[in-house]
Coordinates of N, CA and C in Angstrom, one line a residue:
X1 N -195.5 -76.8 -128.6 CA -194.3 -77.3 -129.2 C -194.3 -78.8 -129.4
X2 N -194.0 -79.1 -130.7 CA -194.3 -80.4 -131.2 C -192.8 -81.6 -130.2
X3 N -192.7 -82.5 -129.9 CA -191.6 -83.1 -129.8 C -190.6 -83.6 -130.8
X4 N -189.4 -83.8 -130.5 CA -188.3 -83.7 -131.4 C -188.6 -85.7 -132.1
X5 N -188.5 -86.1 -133.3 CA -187.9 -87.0 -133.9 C -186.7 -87.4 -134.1
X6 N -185.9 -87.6 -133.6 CA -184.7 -88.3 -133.7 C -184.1 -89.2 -134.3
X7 N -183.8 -89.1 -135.4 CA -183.6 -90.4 -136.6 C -182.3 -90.4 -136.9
X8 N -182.1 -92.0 -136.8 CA -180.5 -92.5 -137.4 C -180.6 -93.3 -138.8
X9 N -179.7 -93.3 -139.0 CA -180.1 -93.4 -140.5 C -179.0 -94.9 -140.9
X10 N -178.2 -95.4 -140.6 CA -178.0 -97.0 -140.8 C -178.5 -97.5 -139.7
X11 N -179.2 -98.6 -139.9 CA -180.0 -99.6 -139.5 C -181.5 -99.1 -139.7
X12 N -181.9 -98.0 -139.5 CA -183.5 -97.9 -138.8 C -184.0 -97.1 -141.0
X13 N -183.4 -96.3 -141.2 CA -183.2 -96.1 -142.7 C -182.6 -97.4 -143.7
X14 N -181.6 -97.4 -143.3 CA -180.5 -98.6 -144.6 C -180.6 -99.7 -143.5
X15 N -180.7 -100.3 -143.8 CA -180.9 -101.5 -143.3 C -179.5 -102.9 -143.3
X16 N -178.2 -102.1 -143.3 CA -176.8 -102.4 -143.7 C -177.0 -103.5 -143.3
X17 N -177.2 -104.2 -142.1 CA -176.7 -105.9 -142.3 C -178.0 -106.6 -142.6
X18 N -178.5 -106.5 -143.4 CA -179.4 -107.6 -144.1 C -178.4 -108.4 -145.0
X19 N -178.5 -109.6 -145.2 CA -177.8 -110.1 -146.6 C -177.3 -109.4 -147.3
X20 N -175.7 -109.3 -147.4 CA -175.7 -108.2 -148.5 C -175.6 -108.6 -150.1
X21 N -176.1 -109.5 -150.3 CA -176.5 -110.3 -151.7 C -178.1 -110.2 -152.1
X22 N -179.1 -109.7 -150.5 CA -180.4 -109.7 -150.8 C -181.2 -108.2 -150.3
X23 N -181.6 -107.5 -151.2 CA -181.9 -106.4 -150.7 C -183.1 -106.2 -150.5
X24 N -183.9 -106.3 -149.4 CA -184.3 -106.0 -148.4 C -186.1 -105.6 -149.3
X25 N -187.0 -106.4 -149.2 CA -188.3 -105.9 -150.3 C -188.7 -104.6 -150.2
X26 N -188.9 -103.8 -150.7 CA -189.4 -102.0 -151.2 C -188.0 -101.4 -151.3
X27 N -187.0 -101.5 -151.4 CA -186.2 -100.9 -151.0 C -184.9 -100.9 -152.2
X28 N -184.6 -99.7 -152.6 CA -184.0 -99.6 -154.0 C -182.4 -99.4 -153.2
X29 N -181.3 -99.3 -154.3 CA -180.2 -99.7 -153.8 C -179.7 -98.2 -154.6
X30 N -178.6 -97.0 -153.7 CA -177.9 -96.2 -154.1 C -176.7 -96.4 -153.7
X31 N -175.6 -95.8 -154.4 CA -174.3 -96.0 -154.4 C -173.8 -94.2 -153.8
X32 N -173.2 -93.9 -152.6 CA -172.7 -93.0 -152.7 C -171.5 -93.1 -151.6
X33 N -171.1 -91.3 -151.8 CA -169.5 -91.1 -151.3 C -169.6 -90.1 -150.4
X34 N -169.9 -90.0 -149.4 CA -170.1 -89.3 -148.5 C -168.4 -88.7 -148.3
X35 N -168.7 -87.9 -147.2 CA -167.2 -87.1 -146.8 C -166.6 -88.4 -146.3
X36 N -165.4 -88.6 -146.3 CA -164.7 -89.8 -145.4 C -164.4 -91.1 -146.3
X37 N -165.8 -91.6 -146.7 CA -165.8 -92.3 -147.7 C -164.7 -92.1 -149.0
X38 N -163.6 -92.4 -149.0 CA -162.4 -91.8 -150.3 C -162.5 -93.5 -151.1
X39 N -161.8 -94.5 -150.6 CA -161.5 -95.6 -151.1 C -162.6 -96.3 -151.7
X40 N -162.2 -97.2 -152.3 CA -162.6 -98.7 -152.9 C -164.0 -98.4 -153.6
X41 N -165.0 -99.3 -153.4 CA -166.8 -99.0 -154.0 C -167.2 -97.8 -153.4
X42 N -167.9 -97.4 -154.0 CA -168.7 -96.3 -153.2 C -169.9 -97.3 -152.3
X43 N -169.9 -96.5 -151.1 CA -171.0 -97.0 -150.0 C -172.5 -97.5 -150.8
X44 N -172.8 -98.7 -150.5 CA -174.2 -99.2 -150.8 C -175.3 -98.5 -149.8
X45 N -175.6 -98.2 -149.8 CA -177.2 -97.9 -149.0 C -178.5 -98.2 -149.7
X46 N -179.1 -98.8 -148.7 CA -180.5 -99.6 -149.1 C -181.6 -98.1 -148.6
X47 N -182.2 -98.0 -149.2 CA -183.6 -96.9 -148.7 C -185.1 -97.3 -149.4
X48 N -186.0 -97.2 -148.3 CA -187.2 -97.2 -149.0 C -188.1 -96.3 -149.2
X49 N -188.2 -96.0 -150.1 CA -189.2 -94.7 -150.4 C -190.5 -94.3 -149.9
X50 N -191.5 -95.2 -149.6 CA -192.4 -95.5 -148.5 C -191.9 -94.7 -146.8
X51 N -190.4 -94.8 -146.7 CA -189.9 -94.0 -145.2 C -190.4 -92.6 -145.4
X52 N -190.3 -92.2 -146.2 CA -190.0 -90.8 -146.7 C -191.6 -90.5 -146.6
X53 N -192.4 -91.3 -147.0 CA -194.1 -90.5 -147.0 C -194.2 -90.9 -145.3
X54 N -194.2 -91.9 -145.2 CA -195.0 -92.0 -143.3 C -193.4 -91.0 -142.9
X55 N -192.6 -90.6 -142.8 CA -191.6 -89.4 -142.1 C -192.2 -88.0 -142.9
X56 N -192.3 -88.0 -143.6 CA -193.2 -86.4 -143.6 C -194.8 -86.7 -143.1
X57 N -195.7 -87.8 -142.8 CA -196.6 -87.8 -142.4 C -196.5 -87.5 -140.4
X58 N -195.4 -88.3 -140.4 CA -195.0 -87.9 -138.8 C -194.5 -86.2 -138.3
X59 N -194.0 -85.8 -139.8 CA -193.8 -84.7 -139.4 C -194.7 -83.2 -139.1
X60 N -195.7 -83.8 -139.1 CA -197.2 -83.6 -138.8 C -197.4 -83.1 -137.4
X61 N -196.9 -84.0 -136.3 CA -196.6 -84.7 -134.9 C -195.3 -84.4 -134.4
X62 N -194.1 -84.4 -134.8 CA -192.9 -83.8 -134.9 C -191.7 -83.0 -135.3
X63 N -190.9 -82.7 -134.7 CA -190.3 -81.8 -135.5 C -189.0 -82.7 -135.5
X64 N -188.6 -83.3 -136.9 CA -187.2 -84.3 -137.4 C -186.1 -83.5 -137.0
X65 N -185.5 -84.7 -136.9 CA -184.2 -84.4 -136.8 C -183.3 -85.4 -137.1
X66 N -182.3 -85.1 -137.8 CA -181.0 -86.5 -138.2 C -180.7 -86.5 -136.5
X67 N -180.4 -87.4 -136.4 CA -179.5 -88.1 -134.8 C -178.3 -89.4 -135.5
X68 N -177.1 -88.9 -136.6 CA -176.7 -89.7 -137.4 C -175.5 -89.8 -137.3
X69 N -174.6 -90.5 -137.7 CA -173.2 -90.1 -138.0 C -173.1 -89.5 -139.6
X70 N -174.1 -89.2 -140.3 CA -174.3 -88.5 -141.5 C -174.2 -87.0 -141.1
X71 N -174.8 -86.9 -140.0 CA -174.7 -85.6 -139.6 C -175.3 -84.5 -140.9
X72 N -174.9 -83.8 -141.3 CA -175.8 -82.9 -142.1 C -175.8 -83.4 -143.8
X73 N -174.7 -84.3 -143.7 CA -174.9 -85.0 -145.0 C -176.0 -85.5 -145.5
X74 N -176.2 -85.9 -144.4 CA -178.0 -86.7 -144.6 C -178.6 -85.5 -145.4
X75 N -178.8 -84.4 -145.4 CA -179.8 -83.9 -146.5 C -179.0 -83.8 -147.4
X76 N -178.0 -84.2 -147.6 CA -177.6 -84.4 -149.2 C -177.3 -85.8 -149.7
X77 N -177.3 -86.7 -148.8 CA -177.4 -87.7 -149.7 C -178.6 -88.4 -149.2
X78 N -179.3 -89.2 -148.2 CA -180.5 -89.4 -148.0 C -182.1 -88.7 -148.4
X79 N -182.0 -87.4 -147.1 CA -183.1 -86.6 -147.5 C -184.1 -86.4 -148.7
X80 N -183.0 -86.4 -150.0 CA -183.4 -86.4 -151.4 C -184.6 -88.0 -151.6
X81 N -183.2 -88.7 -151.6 CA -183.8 -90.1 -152.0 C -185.3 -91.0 -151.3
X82 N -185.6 -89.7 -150.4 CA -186.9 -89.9 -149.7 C -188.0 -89.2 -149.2
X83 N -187.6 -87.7 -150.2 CA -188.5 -87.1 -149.9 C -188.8 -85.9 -149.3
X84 N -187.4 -85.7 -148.7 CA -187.5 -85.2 -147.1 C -187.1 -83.9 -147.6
X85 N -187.8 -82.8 -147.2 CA -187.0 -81.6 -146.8 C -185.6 -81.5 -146.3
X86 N -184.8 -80.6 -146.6 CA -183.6 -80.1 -145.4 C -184.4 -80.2 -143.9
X87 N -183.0 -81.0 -143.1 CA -183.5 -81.4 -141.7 C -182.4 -80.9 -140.9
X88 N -182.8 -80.2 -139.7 CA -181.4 -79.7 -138.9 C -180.8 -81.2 -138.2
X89 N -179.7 -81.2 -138.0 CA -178.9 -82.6 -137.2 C -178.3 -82.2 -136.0
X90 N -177.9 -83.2 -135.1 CA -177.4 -83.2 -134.1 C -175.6 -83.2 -134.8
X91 N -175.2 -82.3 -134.5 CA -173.8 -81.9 -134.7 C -173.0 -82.6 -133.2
X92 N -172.7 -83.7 -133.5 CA -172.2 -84.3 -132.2 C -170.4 -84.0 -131.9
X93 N -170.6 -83.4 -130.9 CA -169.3 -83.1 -130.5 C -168.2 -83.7 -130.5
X94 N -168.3 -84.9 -130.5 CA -167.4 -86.1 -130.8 C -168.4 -87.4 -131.0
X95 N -167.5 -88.3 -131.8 CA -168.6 -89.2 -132.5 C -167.4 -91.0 -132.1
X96 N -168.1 -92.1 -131.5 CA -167.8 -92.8 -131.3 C -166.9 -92.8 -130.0
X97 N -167.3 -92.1 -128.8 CA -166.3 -91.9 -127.9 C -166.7 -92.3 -126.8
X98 N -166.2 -92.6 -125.9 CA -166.4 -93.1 -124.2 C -168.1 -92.0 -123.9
X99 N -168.6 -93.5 -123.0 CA -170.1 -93.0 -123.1 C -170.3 -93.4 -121.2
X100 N -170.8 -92.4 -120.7 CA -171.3 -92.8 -119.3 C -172.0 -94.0 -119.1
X101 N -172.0 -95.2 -117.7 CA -172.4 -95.9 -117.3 C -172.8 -97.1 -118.8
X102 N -171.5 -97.4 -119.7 CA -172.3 -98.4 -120.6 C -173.0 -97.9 -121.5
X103 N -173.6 -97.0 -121.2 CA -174.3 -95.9 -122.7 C -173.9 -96.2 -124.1
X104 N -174.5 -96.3 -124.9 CA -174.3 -95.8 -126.2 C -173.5 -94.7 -126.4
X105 N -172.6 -94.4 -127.2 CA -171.8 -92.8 -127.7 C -172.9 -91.3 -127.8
X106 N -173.7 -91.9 -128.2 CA -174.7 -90.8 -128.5 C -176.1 -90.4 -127.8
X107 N -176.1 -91.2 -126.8 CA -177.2 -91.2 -125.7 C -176.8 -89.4 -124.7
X108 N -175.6 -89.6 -124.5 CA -175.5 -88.4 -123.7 C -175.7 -87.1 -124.4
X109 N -175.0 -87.2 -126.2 CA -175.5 -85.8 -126.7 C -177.2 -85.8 -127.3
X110 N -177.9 -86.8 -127.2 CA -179.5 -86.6 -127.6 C -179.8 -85.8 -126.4
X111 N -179.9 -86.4 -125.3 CA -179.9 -85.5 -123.7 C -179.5 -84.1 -124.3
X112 N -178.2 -83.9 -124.2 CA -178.6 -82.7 -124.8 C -179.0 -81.7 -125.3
X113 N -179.1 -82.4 -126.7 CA -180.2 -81.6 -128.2 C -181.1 -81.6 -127.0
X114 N -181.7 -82.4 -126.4 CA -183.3 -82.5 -126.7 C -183.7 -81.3 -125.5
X115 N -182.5 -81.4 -124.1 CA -182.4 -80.1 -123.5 C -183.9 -79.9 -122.8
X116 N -184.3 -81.0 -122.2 CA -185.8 -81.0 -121.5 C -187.2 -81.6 -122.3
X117 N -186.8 -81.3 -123.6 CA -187.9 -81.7 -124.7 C -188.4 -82.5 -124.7
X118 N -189.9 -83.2 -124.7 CA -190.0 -84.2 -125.3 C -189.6 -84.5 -126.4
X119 N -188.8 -86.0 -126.6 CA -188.4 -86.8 -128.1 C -188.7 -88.5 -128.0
X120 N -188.5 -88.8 -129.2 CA -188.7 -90.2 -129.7 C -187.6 -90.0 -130.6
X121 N -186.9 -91.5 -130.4 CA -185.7 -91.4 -130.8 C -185.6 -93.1 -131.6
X122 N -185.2 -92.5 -132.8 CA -185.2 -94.4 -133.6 C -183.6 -94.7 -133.6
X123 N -182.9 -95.8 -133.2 CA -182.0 -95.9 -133.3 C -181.5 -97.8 -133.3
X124 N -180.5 -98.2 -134.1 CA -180.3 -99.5 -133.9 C -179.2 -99.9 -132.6
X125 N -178.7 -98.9 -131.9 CA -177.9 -99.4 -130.7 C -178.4 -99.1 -129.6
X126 N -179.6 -98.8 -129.3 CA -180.3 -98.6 -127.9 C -180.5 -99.8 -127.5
X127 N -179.7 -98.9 -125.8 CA -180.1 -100.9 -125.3 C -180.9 -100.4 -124.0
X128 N -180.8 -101.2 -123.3 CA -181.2 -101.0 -122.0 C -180.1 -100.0 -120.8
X129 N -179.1 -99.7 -120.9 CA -178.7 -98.6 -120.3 C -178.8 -97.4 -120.5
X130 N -179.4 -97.0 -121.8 CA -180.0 -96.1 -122.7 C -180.8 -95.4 -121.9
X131 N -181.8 -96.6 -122.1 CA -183.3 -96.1 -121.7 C -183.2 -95.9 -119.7
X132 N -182.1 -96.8 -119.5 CA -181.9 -96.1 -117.6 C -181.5 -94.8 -117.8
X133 N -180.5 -94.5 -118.4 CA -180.0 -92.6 -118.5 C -181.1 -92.0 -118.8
X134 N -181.9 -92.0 -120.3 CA -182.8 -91.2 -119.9 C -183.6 -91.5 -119.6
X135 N -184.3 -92.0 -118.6 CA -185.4 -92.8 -117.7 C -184.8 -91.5 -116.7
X136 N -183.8 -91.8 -115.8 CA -183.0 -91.1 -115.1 C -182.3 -89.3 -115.1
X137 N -182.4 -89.2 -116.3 CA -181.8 -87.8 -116.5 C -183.0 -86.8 -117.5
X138 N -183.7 -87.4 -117.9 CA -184.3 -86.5 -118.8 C -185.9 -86.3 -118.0
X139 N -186.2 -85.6 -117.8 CA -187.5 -85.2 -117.3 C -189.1 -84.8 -118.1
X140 N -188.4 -84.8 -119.2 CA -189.6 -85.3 -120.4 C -189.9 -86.1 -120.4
X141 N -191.2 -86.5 -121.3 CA -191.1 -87.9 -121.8 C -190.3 -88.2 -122.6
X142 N -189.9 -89.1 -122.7 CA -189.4 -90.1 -123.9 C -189.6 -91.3 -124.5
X143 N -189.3 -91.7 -125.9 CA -189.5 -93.2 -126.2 C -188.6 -93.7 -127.1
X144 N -187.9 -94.6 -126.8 CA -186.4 -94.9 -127.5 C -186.9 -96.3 -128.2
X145 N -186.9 -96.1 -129.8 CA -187.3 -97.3 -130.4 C -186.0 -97.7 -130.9
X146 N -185.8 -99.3 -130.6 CA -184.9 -100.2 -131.3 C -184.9 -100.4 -131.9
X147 N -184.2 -100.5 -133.4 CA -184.8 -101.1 -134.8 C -183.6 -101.8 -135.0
X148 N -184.1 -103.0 -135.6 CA -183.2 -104.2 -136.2 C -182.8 -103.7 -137.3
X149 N -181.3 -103.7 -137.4 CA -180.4 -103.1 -138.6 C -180.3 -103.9 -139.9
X150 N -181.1 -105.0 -139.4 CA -181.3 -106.0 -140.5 C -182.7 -105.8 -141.5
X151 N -183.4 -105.3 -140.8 CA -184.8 -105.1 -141.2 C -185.1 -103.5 -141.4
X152 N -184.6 -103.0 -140.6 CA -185.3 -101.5 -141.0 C -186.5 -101.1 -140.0
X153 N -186.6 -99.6 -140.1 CA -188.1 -99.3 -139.6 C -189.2 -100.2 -140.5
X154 N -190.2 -100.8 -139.3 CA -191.4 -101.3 -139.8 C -192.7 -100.9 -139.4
X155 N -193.7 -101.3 -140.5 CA -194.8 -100.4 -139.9 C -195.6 -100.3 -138.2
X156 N -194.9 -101.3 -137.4 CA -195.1 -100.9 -135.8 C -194.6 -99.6 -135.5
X157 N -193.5 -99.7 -136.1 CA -192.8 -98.8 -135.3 C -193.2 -97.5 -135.7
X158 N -193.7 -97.3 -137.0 CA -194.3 -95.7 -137.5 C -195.2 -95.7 -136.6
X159 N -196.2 -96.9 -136.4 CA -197.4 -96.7 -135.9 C -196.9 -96.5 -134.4
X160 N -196.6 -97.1 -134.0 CA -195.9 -96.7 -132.3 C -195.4 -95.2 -131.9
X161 N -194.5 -94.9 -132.6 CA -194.5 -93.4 -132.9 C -195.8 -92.3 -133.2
X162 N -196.6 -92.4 -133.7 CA -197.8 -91.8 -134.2 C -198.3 -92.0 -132.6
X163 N -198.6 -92.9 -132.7 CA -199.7 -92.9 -131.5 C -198.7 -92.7 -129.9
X164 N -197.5 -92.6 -129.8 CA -196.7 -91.9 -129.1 C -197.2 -90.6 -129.0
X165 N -196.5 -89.9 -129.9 CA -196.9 -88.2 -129.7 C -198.6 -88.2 -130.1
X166 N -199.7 -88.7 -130.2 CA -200.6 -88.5 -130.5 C -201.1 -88.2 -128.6
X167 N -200.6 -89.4 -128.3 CA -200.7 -89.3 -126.9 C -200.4 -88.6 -126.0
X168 N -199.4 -87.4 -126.2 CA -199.2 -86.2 -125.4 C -199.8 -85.1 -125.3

């Protein structure tokens, strides 16, 4: 059994706080309206098309998964714009809510999904109490990459990943 990929999709995909007058080199600009999204502009999202070939390359190594507040939207408004097959998501039971010991909101339901599994998990709010819970609670391996919301996944971090599960 392959290990789970775990992908969030603003910061480590869209790269929301870069300049928002400078968009971000490889990286094309969509306009969309997700559920929730009613008012004003439609949502900017930055994506680069290049994610989408090393993420179906990883998916070689992996088995994807959104870990998002897009939640299953992501195959309708991302997935496309990069390539991606339909991906199952973490359907999080509640989103933005009181999180154990300092945690992230989402740290306790990845533990879950992942339910003993080895995963690698990209995300822009992992901090260091993160990686104590599941250091501490998960009995897999694991590898929790940070990505700068300004920059995006870079090619370390594909490469870090690859050679992550390559190593198991």
């Amino acid at each position: 059994m392959k290990p789970l990929l775990l992908i969030d999709v603003d910061g480590p995909l869209n790269p929301y706080a870069a300049k928002a007058q400078r968009r971000p080199e490889g990286y094309t600009t969509h306009r969309m309206r997700p559920t929730g999204w009613t008012e004003g502009k439609p949502l900017r999202v930055w994506l680069n098309p290049a994610h989408g070939e090393e993420l179906r390359e990883l998916a070689r190594l992996y088995d994807l998964v959104w870990a998002t507040t897009w939640k299953g939207e992501a195959n309708e408004w991302i997935g496309p714009h990069l390539g991606l097959a339909e991906l199952p998501y973490i359907d999080w039971p509640r989103m933005h809510g009181k999180a154990p010991r300092g945690t992230f909101w989402k740290t306790q339901y990845i533990l879950q999904y992942a339910a003993g599994r080895p995963f690698a998990w990209v995300d822009d709010d992992i901090t260091v109490y993160d990686r104590d819970m599941v250091e501490r609670e998960h009995l897999a391996a694991a590898l929790l990459v940070h990505v700068d919301d300004r920059i995006g996944l870079t090619r370390p971090d594909f490469d870090a990943l690859a050679d992550w599960a390559a190593a198991l």
